[in-house]
Amino acid sequence: MGMRDGRLRRAGMAAAWLAGTALAGMQGAAAQGVTGLTVFGDSYADTGNVVRLSGQPLAFPYVNGRYSNGANFVDGLQAIYGLPASAVANYAVGGAQTGTGNVGSPLLPGLTQEVGAFLASGQRLGPGTVVAINIGGNDGIAAALTGLTTAQAPLLGRASAANAVGTIGQIIGAGARTIVFNGFTTLNGLPRVAASGNAAAADLFSRTYFDGLQAGLAPYAAAGTRIVLLDNGQIFQRIIADPGRYGFTNATAPCALVAACITAPKAVQNTYLSLDGVHLTEAGYLVLSRYMANALAAPNGIAAQAELGQIGTTSFAGALLQRLDAYRLFAPAPGEATGALGATGVAPLGASPSPLIVWGQGGYAGGSRATRGFATGYDYDSPSGTIGLEATPMPGVRFGFAFNYANPHANLRGGGGSIDVDSYGFAAYGSFTGTNLFADAVLAYGRHDYSVTRPGVIDPLTAATGGDSVAVAAKAGYLFDAFGPFRLGPIVGLTYATTRVGAYTERGDPVLTQSVGATGIESLVGRAGLQLRAAPFALAGLPVRAFVNVTAEHEFLDGGRTLVTSLTSTPLLPILTPLGRGARGTYGLVEAGLSADVTPGVSLTLTGGSTFARTGGDGYAVNGGLTVRF
């Protein structure tokens, strides 16, 4: 009784784990823009084609026309991507080999005929269609079980790879842009092969086949087709090494050969990895589908890293420009020399030169970026602190240096991972204020240390890298006096920024880890609008200056670039991820701020700003500071 209760508890745990895995997959899939699934291959992928072609149902223990006790990986991918049945086209046939052969019957097709049937239909594969392929196992398993020698194995491996590559070339010619291929470097995770006594030959075939796939598919990958070649053999070996972590109690014995398993409910059967020694249980297939979806999504979260560095440095430069606006003091307009300021008895900031000004401020920024194409969207926030030294050698002239530390954090949409950044900024700035004219300029540099985490199938994948940014920002305006206690006039500005992020390699599950190439982004934003400034006034007995800017911002560069990654297990296959345009176009920005003189030597500031109607998501920032003059 106790043993049965324990088994049921483990079955319940496995079911819960599978539910969580499926949910995590569905959340992550939202960023990928998958609109269709087209499938080729063998019994791992067949969802009923053998039954349809033969007119005979599959024998026990298979159900629903699948070589499974339930779903297979195609069903898993369909669920992960939330696709209706009409969006899935499946040409896979149980028993198919890489050429024209089929181990089930000479009357059934191989991969060559499957693809031929697809091409004969006249269909084209759209950019949102994922092509899933599972082929090659029947070539190796059939040979290993019938006396394949170690001398023959490499020849067969190369021939099978050539067959598969040639056929995949036809699929790419029909428009395929994203392909996930289930390959293998070993077949000995399958109980039937492990027990065959021919493990060495099977492994030699597998390694040669996998290497041949890499080499043969490399030109297509370099030309831009996103090809993810997974090592299913290593997936099975990882499960066998620690089955409990994947929700299994047995990863080596076929469920069909264990009476207590094959006669039990499906939930208990799903605590086994293998159903019959070659095929998987539903639970095994769902793990496989999770690996496939994870590997496909992996490159899509890379875009956020350079964007975060860019946001951090341009926000630093923008905060300095806002501070200069808050402290700006024009020559008094007629009737302004007395009144509010005169009543306070406190000399206004900037009325006379100051040899040294020390200031500091704390800030908080946040915002979001929408998913676009292959770039996963994210939400971010960034607390920061800044200190600076400044001088006003003459009225209307101000220059200084500032150091900033910020800690941006971003959560990728759909549970796609997170990015933490330690950002160190350095800036030089200057300002001129005349009777009506003013101009400000900032040169900022940022050093960024990135810590990247994304979900794996079991353990998270992590990475660290560095990068830097440079931003140059300038702003000028002319304010008219003829508005009573207010000044109003046009302002214009320009900000250029460039960011680079270094290459890195992830740590974690070797089936999923990726190597990421160096990347970068450039931005050129122009602005034009109005500034409204109140004449200095008294608030709680303190002299206060305040301003509001409303501008139209235009991004002249679209942020388009191509990211280069690869799975560490397939270094010959670069995955080129094109990123479409970002926020190119016109959007709005509103900024406001004020400064208050607490004493003749101490002032407070509060500034902030927010974009609005920005394609791809808005951002905001607020900063509060203290200035001490000596």
XYZ file of C-alpha atoms in Angstrom:
630
model
C 0.000 0.000 0.000
C 2.806 2.370 0.948
C 4.601 1.629 -2.336
C 1.443 2.324 -4.344
C 0.851 5.579 -2.468
C 4.430 6.630 -3.184
C 4.021 5.879 -6.864
C 0.813 7.871 -7.060
C 2.460 10.780 -5.283
C 5.306 10.683 -7.789
C 2.786 10.525 -10.615
C 1.046 13.578 -9.205
C 4.364 15.387 -8.935
C 5.160 14.514 -12.540
C 1.777 15.801 -13.696
C 2.278 19.048 -11.794
C 5.760 19.418 -13.252
C 4.445 18.884 -16.767
C 1.698 21.447 -16.228
C 4.252 23.993 -15.013
C 6.524 23.235 -17.933
C 3.722 23.730 -20.431
C 2.676 26.990 -18.795
C 6.229 28.320 -18.829
C 6.507 27.392 -22.495
C 3.299 29.179 -23.393
C 4.420 32.304 -21.576
C 7.757 32.349 -23.361
C 6.226 31.642 -26.755
C 4.317 34.901 -26.872
C 7.539 36.701 -27.810
C 8.258 34.529 -30.820
C 5.460 35.451 -33.205
C 4.849 31.827 -34.236
C 1.758 31.578 -36.418
C 2.163 28.118 -37.918
C 3.896 24.758 -37.535
C 4.911 22.481 -40.408
C 6.311 19.056 -39.495
C 8.388 16.433 -41.300
C 9.977 13.248 -40.025
C 9.312 9.892 -38.445
C 7.296 8.235 -35.674
C 8.355 10.788 -33.034
C 6.464 13.415 -35.038
C 3.668 11.362 -36.663
C 0.222 12.406 -35.404
C -1.787 9.962 -37.505
C -0.300 9.749 -41.000
C 0.636 6.039 -40.761
C -2.938 5.268 -39.736
C -4.282 7.347 -42.599
C -1.966 5.858 -45.227
C -2.212 2.245 -44.068
C -5.853 2.247 -43.086
C -4.957 0.377 -39.904
C -4.853 1.669 -36.315
C -1.617 1.468 -34.398
C -1.360 -1.482 -32.027
C -1.267 -1.215 -28.245
C 0.352 0.551 -26.389
C 0.059 3.408 -28.900
C -2.997 5.668 -28.824
C -4.584 8.378 -30.955
C -2.504 7.500 -34.021
C 0.693 8.491 -32.188
C 3.665 6.374 -31.192
C 2.988 7.406 -27.628
C 0.610 6.717 -24.762
C -0.820 10.176 -25.398
C 0.643 13.301 -26.970
C 3.944 13.614 -28.812
C 6.268 16.602 -29.247
C 4.179 18.043 -32.100
C 1.210 18.248 -29.759
C 3.501 19.824 -27.182
C 4.691 22.533 -29.588
C 1.144 23.214 -30.724
C 0.114 23.775 -27.099
C 3.173 25.903 -26.306
C 2.495 28.218 -29.238
C -1.261 28.180 -28.771
C -1.886 27.158 -32.381
C -5.221 25.899 -33.710
C -5.232 22.603 -35.585
C -5.630 24.513 -38.852
C -2.194 26.115 -38.320
C -0.393 22.746 -38.086
C 0.569 20.844 -41.240
C 2.114 17.453 -40.479
C 3.796 15.318 -43.163
C 5.708 13.027 -40.763
C 5.226 9.272 -41.222
C 6.237 6.617 -38.723
C 9.197 4.536 -39.912
C 10.526 7.213 -42.292
C 14.239 7.336 -43.009
C 16.286 10.243 -44.345
C 15.966 9.084 -47.946
C 13.130 7.220 -49.648
C 13.072 4.239 -47.278
C 10.656 3.427 -44.473
C 11.404 0.709 -41.913
C 7.706 0.085 -41.336
C 6.782 -0.808 -44.898
C 8.238 -0.277 -48.395
C 4.861 1.197 -49.305
C 5.220 4.028 -46.821
C 7.213 7.167 -47.613
C 10.557 8.403 -46.370
C 11.551 12.018 -45.827
C 12.133 12.526 -49.547
C 8.517 11.689 -50.396
C 7.172 13.683 -47.439
C 8.849 16.847 -48.676
C 7.871 16.027 -52.236
C 4.214 15.878 -51.175
C 4.556 19.260 -49.489
C 6.188 20.827 -52.541
C 3.529 19.332 -54.817
C 0.867 21.130 -52.787
C 2.304 24.448 -53.951
C 2.400 25.851 -50.429
C 4.916 28.431 -49.267
C 6.230 28.735 -45.731
C 5.634 32.149 -44.202
C 8.006 33.976 -41.836
C 5.870 33.023 -38.826
C 5.987 29.300 -39.573
C 8.281 27.039 -37.558
C 9.410 23.921 -39.402
C 9.990 21.000 -37.012
C 11.948 17.967 -38.229
C 12.714 14.670 -36.491
C 14.594 12.266 -38.760
C 17.610 9.965 -38.818
C 16.824 7.692 -35.901
C 15.408 4.943 -38.105
C 18.543 4.956 -40.272
C 20.757 4.315 -37.246
C 18.497 2.118 -35.118
C 17.632 -0.289 -37.947
C 21.299 -0.643 -38.867
C 22.501 -1.033 -35.284
C 19.953 -3.781 -34.609
C 20.973 -5.689 -37.748
C 24.740 -5.773 -37.324
C 26.096 -2.331 -38.241
C 29.889 -2.382 -37.849
C 32.144 0.427 -36.680
C 33.655 0.513 -40.173
C 30.238 0.955 -41.798
C 28.846 3.444 -39.266
C 30.653 6.608 -40.507
C 29.686 5.888 -44.101
C 26.044 5.480 -43.153
C 26.159 8.585 -40.964
C 27.505 10.732 -43.789
C 25.001 9.327 -46.283
C 22.056 9.922 -43.936
C 23.221 13.474 -43.237
C 23.555 14.192 -46.947
C 20.018 12.893 -47.558
C 18.581 15.077 -44.798
C 20.520 18.200 -45.802
C 19.498 17.901 -49.450
C 15.841 17.622 -48.518
C 16.023 20.480 -46.037
C 17.464 22.624 -48.824
C 14.203 22.092 -50.694
C 12.204 23.136 -47.623
C 14.290 26.312 -47.339
C 13.682 26.951 -51.018
C 9.962 26.877 -50.236
C 10.367 29.779 -47.805
C 11.365 28.182 -44.491
C 13.053 30.765 -42.263
C 12.979 29.026 -38.868
C 13.774 25.317 -38.495
C 14.140 23.222 -35.364
C 15.769 19.855 -36.086
C 15.937 17.021 -33.586
C 19.337 15.422 -34.157
C 21.400 13.214 -31.827
C 25.031 12.434 -30.975
C 24.116 9.137 -29.335
C 21.286 6.626 -29.607
C 22.205 4.776 -26.440
C 19.686 6.671 -24.340
C 17.078 4.440 -26.010
C 16.760 1.196 -24.040
C 16.456 -0.976 -27.129
C 19.703 0.348 -28.617
C 21.488 0.256 -25.251
C 20.575 -3.438 -24.943
C 21.537 -4.324 -28.525
C 25.208 -4.998 -27.817
C 26.119 -2.671 -30.683
C 26.487 0.587 -28.762
C 29.864 1.559 -30.258
C 28.638 1.402 -33.850
C 25.401 3.217 -32.982
C 27.347 6.016 -31.304
C 29.763 6.322 -34.213
C 26.856 6.603 -36.639
C 25.177 9.192 -34.431
C 28.251 11.423 -34.078
C 29.000 11.270 -37.795
C 25.379 12.027 -38.650
C 25.207 15.002 -36.271
C 28.488 16.453 -37.527
C 27.346 15.971 -41.111
C 24.137 17.838 -40.408
C 26.099 20.744 -38.921
C 28.491 21.000 -41.841
C 25.810 20.558 -44.482
C 23.370 23.049 -42.977
C 26.020 25.689 -42.196
C 25.727 27.522 -45.570
C 21.962 27.860 -45.135
C 22.441 29.188 -41.598
C 25.078 31.678 -42.741
C 22.654 32.894 -45.419
C 20.029 33.737 -42.798
C 17.825 30.687 -42.215
C 17.487 30.243 -38.454
C 18.347 26.571 -37.887
C 18.294 25.118 -34.373
C 19.862 21.655 -34.335
C 19.149 19.981 -30.993
C 21.043 17.025 -29.551
C 18.258 14.711 -28.389
C 20.781 12.070 -27.419
C 22.244 14.366 -24.784
C 18.766 15.317 -23.570
C 18.020 11.648 -22.911
C 21.385 11.146 -21.211
C 20.726 14.096 -18.886
C 17.349 12.628 -17.955
C 18.884 9.205 -17.336
C 21.535 10.772 -15.079
C 18.931 12.445 -12.860
C 15.397 11.335 -13.779
C 13.735 12.733 -10.661
C 14.539 16.300 -11.614
C 12.563 15.845 -14.837
C 9.610 14.206 -13.125
C 10.512 10.572 -13.930
C 11.016 7.584 -11.647
C 12.537 5.367 -14.349
C 14.494 6.503 -17.406
C 16.040 3.205 -18.521
C 13.314 0.527 -18.559
C 10.540 0.611 -21.201
C 7.132 1.033 -19.623
C 5.705 -1.611 -22.000
C 7.971 -4.268 -20.459
C 6.963 -3.499 -16.874
C 3.526 -4.877 -16.041
C 3.009 -2.483 -13.170
C 3.595 0.408 -15.584
C 1.848 -0.583 -18.800
C -1.338 -1.640 -17.011
C -1.411 1.495 -14.869
C -3.147 4.809 -15.623
C -1.369 7.200 -17.967
C -0.205 9.362 -15.075
C 1.847 6.428 -13.773
C 3.084 5.504 -17.264
C 4.327 9.075 -17.581
C 6.771 8.519 -14.730
C 8.772 6.465 -17.283
C 10.801 8.143 -20.023
C 10.554 5.323 -22.566
C 7.302 3.705 -23.659
C 8.593 0.778 -25.696
C 12.398 0.997 -25.805
C 12.495 3.372 -28.796
C 9.557 5.746 -28.441
C 8.819 7.999 -25.487
C 5.923 8.356 -23.136
C 3.815 11.472 -23.386
C 5.878 12.956 -20.551
C 9.107 12.299 -22.455
C 7.776 13.946 -25.614
C 6.613 16.989 -23.669
C 10.090 17.446 -22.201
C 11.434 17.282 -25.737
C 8.971 19.928 -26.947
C 10.012 22.182 -24.082
C 13.651 21.909 -25.136
C 12.693 22.742 -28.714
C 10.694 25.835 -27.781
C 13.363 27.010 -25.357
C 16.121 26.764 -27.956
C 14.010 28.612 -30.523
C 13.284 31.455 -28.104
C 16.845 31.793 -26.788
C 18.166 34.424 -29.249
C 15.094 36.640 -28.923
C 15.975 38.113 -25.532
C 19.405 39.404 -26.575
C 18.173 42.693 -28.044
C 17.261 44.087 -24.617
C 20.853 44.213 -23.395
C 22.174 46.931 -25.692
C 18.906 48.818 -25.372
C 19.200 48.868 -21.573
C 22.728 50.245 -21.749
C 21.574 52.878 -24.215
C 18.622 53.864 -22.045
C 20.873 54.168 -18.992
C 23.403 56.517 -20.592
C 20.880 58.692 -22.431
C 18.801 58.942 -19.239
C 21.921 60.147 -17.397
C 22.530 62.801 -20.058
C 18.851 63.788 -20.037
C 18.831 64.163 -16.239
C 21.806 66.543 -16.456
C 20.010 68.673 -19.057
C 16.914 68.801 -16.850
C 19.016 69.862 -13.866
C 20.541 72.701 -15.897
C 17.029 73.808 -16.858
C 15.939 73.747 -13.214
C 18.827 75.972 -12.064
C 18.741 78.339 -15.014
C 18.490 82.035 -14.079
C 17.910 84.596 -16.807
C 18.597 88.280 -16.353
C 15.481 89.759 -14.697
C 12.701 90.832 -17.003
C 11.217 94.296 -16.453
C 9.564 94.411 -13.030
C 11.087 91.065 -12.001
C 13.962 92.345 -9.863
C 11.610 93.038 -7.018
C 8.540 91.104 -5.993
C 8.743 87.512 -4.992
C 12.477 87.238 -4.676
C 12.924 90.564 -3.122
C 10.445 89.665 -0.416
C 12.452 86.598 0.617
C 15.643 88.400 1.259
C 17.515 85.401 -0.193
C 19.890 85.980 -3.071
C 18.988 83.922 -6.115
C 21.244 81.057 -7.144
C 23.635 82.127 -9.839
C 23.381 85.819 -9.095
C 27.140 85.885 -8.560
C 29.993 83.602 -9.538
C 30.653 80.560 -7.349
C 34.103 78.943 -7.324
C 32.776 75.513 -6.376
C 29.419 73.796 -6.329
C 28.951 70.263 -4.999
C 25.717 68.538 -5.799
C 24.069 65.162 -5.646
C 20.774 63.627 -6.663
C 18.919 60.338 -6.596
C 16.675 59.135 -9.362
C 14.343 56.445 -10.535
C 13.503 55.570 -14.134
C 11.249 52.965 -15.678
C 9.360 52.010 -18.781
C 8.712 49.266 -21.271
C 9.604 48.107 -24.747
C 7.165 46.123 -26.833
C 7.886 42.828 -28.551
C 8.784 43.359 -32.193
C 9.689 40.638 -34.635
C 12.304 38.427 -32.995
C 12.997 40.931 -30.195
C 11.280 40.009 -26.932
C 9.692 42.965 -25.155
C 10.473 43.849 -21.577
C 9.658 46.089 -18.631
C 12.494 47.875 -16.871
C 13.272 50.070 -13.894
C 16.470 51.770 -12.794
C 17.323 53.415 -9.469
C 20.345 55.710 -9.678
C 22.515 58.156 -7.780
C 24.659 61.013 -9.113
C 27.271 63.317 -7.608
C 28.889 66.253 -9.316
C 31.301 69.170 -9.091
C 30.384 72.401 -10.821
C 31.604 75.948 -11.225
C 29.992 79.210 -12.367
C 32.964 81.399 -13.289
C 30.641 84.190 -14.405
C 26.907 84.844 -14.435
C 25.208 82.734 -17.072
C 28.094 80.313 -17.507
C 28.121 76.905 -15.809
C 30.229 73.790 -16.349
C 30.914 70.637 -14.401
C 31.622 66.951 -14.107
C 29.357 64.194 -12.788
C 29.542 60.537 -11.804
C 26.481 58.321 -11.887
C 25.741 54.798 -10.689
C 22.578 53.077 -11.861
C 21.222 49.566 -11.440
C 18.851 48.872 -14.352
C 16.780 45.696 -14.152
C 14.597 44.278 -16.920
C 12.111 41.420 -16.978
C 11.591 39.936 -20.417
C 7.983 39.408 -21.436
C 6.426 35.983 -21.087
C 8.869 34.799 -18.433
C 11.743 35.001 -20.918
C 14.336 35.876 -18.291
C 15.862 38.922 -16.653
C 18.788 41.290 -17.077
C 20.571 43.160 -14.291
C 23.106 45.863 -15.017
C 25.661 47.680 -12.917
C 26.099 50.917 -14.833
C 28.807 53.482 -14.113
C 28.487 56.839 -15.861
C 30.862 59.781 -16.263
C 29.889 63.094 -17.839
C 31.170 66.562 -18.610
C 28.686 69.332 -19.248
C 28.411 73.034 -19.861
C 25.684 75.666 -20.035
C 25.287 79.234 -21.236
C 22.370 81.514 -20.382
C 22.060 84.962 -21.924
C 19.284 87.505 -21.728
C 16.923 85.342 -23.751
C 19.099 82.697 -25.364
C 20.416 79.560 -23.698
C 22.361 76.473 -24.723
C 23.433 73.282 -22.914
C 25.659 70.356 -23.870
C 26.518 67.012 -22.256
C 29.088 64.370 -23.116
C 28.424 61.121 -21.196
C 30.138 57.756 -21.066
C 28.710 54.639 -19.450
C 30.346 51.353 -18.501
C 27.865 48.478 -18.110
C 28.309 45.103 -16.431
C 25.489 42.743 -17.413
C 24.150 39.719 -15.559
C 21.748 37.704 -17.715
C 19.401 34.933 -16.580
C 16.881 33.025 -18.655
C 14.825 29.927 -17.903
C 15.986 26.502 -18.970
C 13.952 23.321 -18.966
C 15.153 22.567 -15.433
C 17.840 24.984 -14.228
C 18.142 28.606 -15.347
C 20.843 29.596 -17.817
C 23.140 32.446 -16.790
C 25.762 34.690 -18.344
C 27.813 37.792 -17.657
C 29.350 40.312 -20.016
C 30.326 43.945 -20.273
C 29.708 46.860 -22.566
C 29.848 50.614 -22.856
C 27.914 53.583 -24.179
C 28.642 57.117 -25.328
C 26.013 59.834 -25.556
C 26.337 63.399 -26.829
C 23.364 65.665 -26.125
C 22.821 69.349 -26.857
C 19.879 71.665 -26.385
C 19.236 75.362 -27.120
C 16.321 77.738 -26.856
C 15.154 81.325 -26.932
C 12.588 82.545 -24.416
C 10.483 85.652 -24.954
C 9.617 88.004 -22.082
C 6.208 89.229 -23.149
C 4.057 86.787 -21.142
C 3.574 88.469 -17.777
C 5.260 86.322 -15.098
C 6.112 83.643 -17.687
C 8.662 83.206 -20.407
C 7.886 81.082 -23.425
C 9.894 80.148 -26.432
C 11.107 77.459 -28.793
C 13.699 74.833 -27.878
C 15.561 72.385 -30.086
C 17.948 69.568 -29.315
C 19.844 66.559 -30.622
C 21.087 63.427 -28.872
C 23.378 60.838 -30.428
C 24.165 57.610 -28.572
C 26.030 54.439 -29.385
C 26.246 51.271 -27.275
C 28.259 48.085 -27.595
C 27.848 44.804 -25.673
C 30.602 42.208 -25.593
C 30.367 38.577 -26.670
C 29.661 35.899 -24.070
C 28.737 32.259 -23.555
C 25.953 31.078 -21.269
C 26.427 28.656 -18.387
C 24.016 25.828 -17.612
C 22.387 22.953 -19.499
C 24.841 22.197 -22.361
C 21.974 21.261 -24.665
C 20.594 24.809 -24.408
C 23.536 27.112 -23.704
C 24.256 29.609 -26.446
C 27.238 31.663 -27.505
C 26.306 35.276 -28.204
C 28.285 37.519 -30.510
C 29.134 41.139 -29.740
C 26.322 43.503 -30.639
C 25.534 47.197 -30.626
C 22.969 49.855 -31.319
C 22.967 53.499 -32.407
C 20.408 56.220 -31.889
C 19.995 59.768 -33.175
C 17.084 61.689 -31.686
C 16.130 65.225 -32.660
C 13.726 67.342 -30.656
C 11.782 70.544 -31.130
C 9.117 72.184 -29.010
C 8.449 74.813 -26.387
C 9.684 75.732 -22.934
C 7.468 77.561 -20.467
C 9.284 79.100 -17.514
C 7.796 80.882 -14.535
C 9.465 83.993 -13.218
C 11.102 83.283 -9.831
C 8.406 83.165 -7.183
C 8.149 82.534 -3.451
C 6.909 79.188 -2.135
C 6.789 78.680 1.632
C 9.071 81.678 1.900
C 11.673 80.203 -0.463
C 12.639 81.506 -3.907
C 11.631 78.942 -6.543
C 12.230 78.614 -10.288
C 10.177 76.212 -12.422
C 9.976 75.117 -16.050
C 7.995 72.828 -18.335
C 9.213 71.484 -21.691
C 6.927 69.912 -24.258
C 8.729 68.612 -27.323
C 8.271 66.342 -30.278
C 11.052 63.758 -30.482
C 12.087 62.040 -33.691
C 14.302 58.948 -33.893
C 16.229 59.095 -37.159
C 17.785 55.624 -36.813
C 15.587 52.530 -36.662
C 17.679 50.337 -34.353
C 17.687 47.539 -36.917
C 20.546 45.071 -36.621
C 21.269 41.366 -36.775
C 22.213 39.392 -33.686
C 24.516 36.393 -34.103
C 24.242 33.468 -31.696
C 24.730 29.718 -31.801
C 24.047 26.792 -29.540
C 27.317 25.777 -27.922
C 26.635 22.214 -29.079
C 26.440 23.354 -32.739
C 29.099 26.043 -33.251
C 29.001 25.611 -37.037
C 25.412 26.864 -37.197
C 25.166 30.613 -36.572
C 21.658 31.755 -35.778
C 21.113 35.146 -37.388
C 18.320 37.041 -35.691
C 17.238 40.162 -37.577
C 15.729 42.891 -35.437
C 13.188 45.127 -37.098
C 12.812 48.836 -36.619
C 12.316 50.109 -33.099
C 10.802 53.494 -32.315
C 11.712 55.258 -35.531
C 9.185 58.002 -35.970
C 7.883 60.911 -33.937
C 6.643 60.831 -30.376
C 6.208 63.237 -27.486
C 8.236 64.155 -24.414
C 7.138 66.263 -21.470
C 9.654 67.409 -18.846
C 9.250 69.594 -15.783
C 11.350 70.717 -12.864
C 11.905 73.233 -10.144
C 14.647 74.424 -7.845
C 14.291 76.092 -4.448
C 16.914 78.012 -2.477
C 16.798 76.786 1.114
C 19.659 79.087 2.158
C 22.019 81.245 0.115
C 24.315 78.219 -0.116
C 21.896 75.275 -0.315
C 19.282 74.463 -2.968
C 16.936 71.595 -3.732
C 15.808 70.347 -7.135
C 13.081 68.076 -8.426
C 12.932 67.166 -12.111
C 11.237 64.534 -14.198
C 10.048 63.589 -17.642
C 8.064 61.054 -19.617
C 7.677 60.140 -23.251
C 4.215 59.606 -24.692
C 2.794 58.088 -27.884
C 6.114 56.374 -28.520
C 5.953 53.373 -30.831
C 7.304 50.393 -28.945
C 6.743 51.680 -25.404
C 7.302 54.741 -23.239
C 9.736 55.606 -20.475
C 9.819 57.998 -17.553
C 12.328 59.316 -15.001
C 12.273 61.445 -11.866
C 15.257 62.932 -9.986
C 15.591 64.832 -6.735
C 18.779 66.543 -5.639
C 20.701 68.789 -3.240
C 23.205 71.477 -4.267
C 25.751 73.116 -1.933
C 27.704 76.212 -2.998
C 30.981 77.242 -1.429
